């Protein structure tokens, strides 16, 4: 899927990238989401793009990568949105780390 997007030059801006990431995630192509995010990293300055990356990491149980994404967002000056925080809260719930979840709130 990523190869088709690349060949047809369909990723022309941040909005197109977010739509592609979301479509891939909803199709269950989590590794493709992560690949596309990495390939078009320069267009990932929107919290929606990070939310798709983080959700895909959640589905593939790459929890450390979720925390790294949140740190990266902050260092780039990208304000996390509700979806990013929801992923973080679900990860804390899975790990039974109530104190960490409360810190987010």
XYZ file of C-alpha atoms in Angstrom:
105
model
C 0.000 0.000 0.000
C 2.793 2.417 0.860
C 4.471 1.679 -2.452
C 1.278 2.592 -4.345
C 0.965 5.847 -2.430
C 4.581 6.624 -3.206
C 4.403 5.687 -6.909
C 1.252 7.695 -7.512
C 2.606 10.623 -5.484
C -0.601 10.824 -3.447
C 1.021 12.216 -0.304
C 1.301 15.891 -1.180
C 0.656 17.532 2.194
C 0.014 16.841 5.879
C -3.710 16.338 5.361
C -3.182 13.673 2.700
C -0.661 11.947 4.943
C -3.067 11.854 7.892
C -5.833 10.438 5.679
C -3.519 7.742 4.337
C -2.269 6.847 7.819
C -5.838 6.584 9.095
C -6.979 4.466 6.147
C -4.068 2.076 6.624
C -4.677 1.803 10.368
C -8.390 1.179 9.943
C -7.509 -1.529 7.418
C -5.332 -3.213 10.035
C -2.086 -2.441 8.202
C -0.248 -1.242 11.289
C 3.263 -1.901 10.012
C 2.404 0.066 6.865
C 1.312 2.999 9.048
C 4.649 2.985 10.825
C 6.532 2.712 7.539
C 4.600 5.578 5.947
C 5.008 7.756 9.037
C 8.773 7.229 8.962
C 9.019 7.824 5.229
C 7.108 11.111 5.345
C 8.444 12.259 8.710
C 8.875 15.833 7.466
C 5.069 16.069 7.098
C 4.254 14.778 10.584
C 3.907 18.058 12.451
C 0.220 17.410 13.156
C -1.001 15.608 16.259
C -3.340 13.550 14.069
C -0.369 11.928 12.316
C 1.196 11.072 15.670
C -2.130 9.703 16.907
C -2.221 7.254 13.996
C 1.374 6.222 14.657
C 0.703 5.777 18.361
C -2.485 3.765 17.761
C -0.605 1.464 15.393
C 2.120 1.015 17.991
C -0.570 0.165 20.503
C -2.058 -2.531 18.251
C 1.393 -4.051 17.747
C 2.182 -3.816 21.484
C 5.115 -1.438 20.976
C 4.399 0.511 24.133
C 7.835 2.082 24.527
C 7.474 3.591 21.048
C 4.239 5.285 22.172
C 5.997 7.051 25.020
C 8.837 7.998 22.691
C 6.342 9.473 20.220
C 4.780 11.593 22.960
C 8.219 12.879 24.005
C 9.108 13.566 20.379
C 5.898 15.518 19.842
C 6.630 17.723 22.796
C 10.225 18.316 21.702
C 8.986 19.348 18.239
C 6.394 21.685 19.728
C 3.448 19.579 18.542
C 0.547 19.733 21.008
C -0.885 16.220 21.595
C -4.588 15.923 20.860
C -7.330 13.905 22.534
C -6.530 10.797 20.488
C -2.890 10.848 21.600
C -3.912 11.114 25.243
C -6.451 8.314 24.817
C -3.748 5.989 23.500
C -1.518 6.910 26.420
C -4.316 6.247 28.928
C -5.096 2.854 27.357
C -1.430 1.860 27.584
C -1.305 2.884 31.230
C -4.501 0.912 31.865
C -3.039 -2.185 30.205
C 0.076 -1.857 32.325
C -1.987 -1.105 35.442
C 0.002 2.062 36.035
C -2.688 4.223 37.616
C -0.247 6.818 38.968
C 1.136 7.501 35.479
C -2.385 7.785 34.080
C -3.345 10.284 36.754
C -0.319 12.417 35.889
C -1.631 12.725 32.339
C -4.943 13.998 33.604
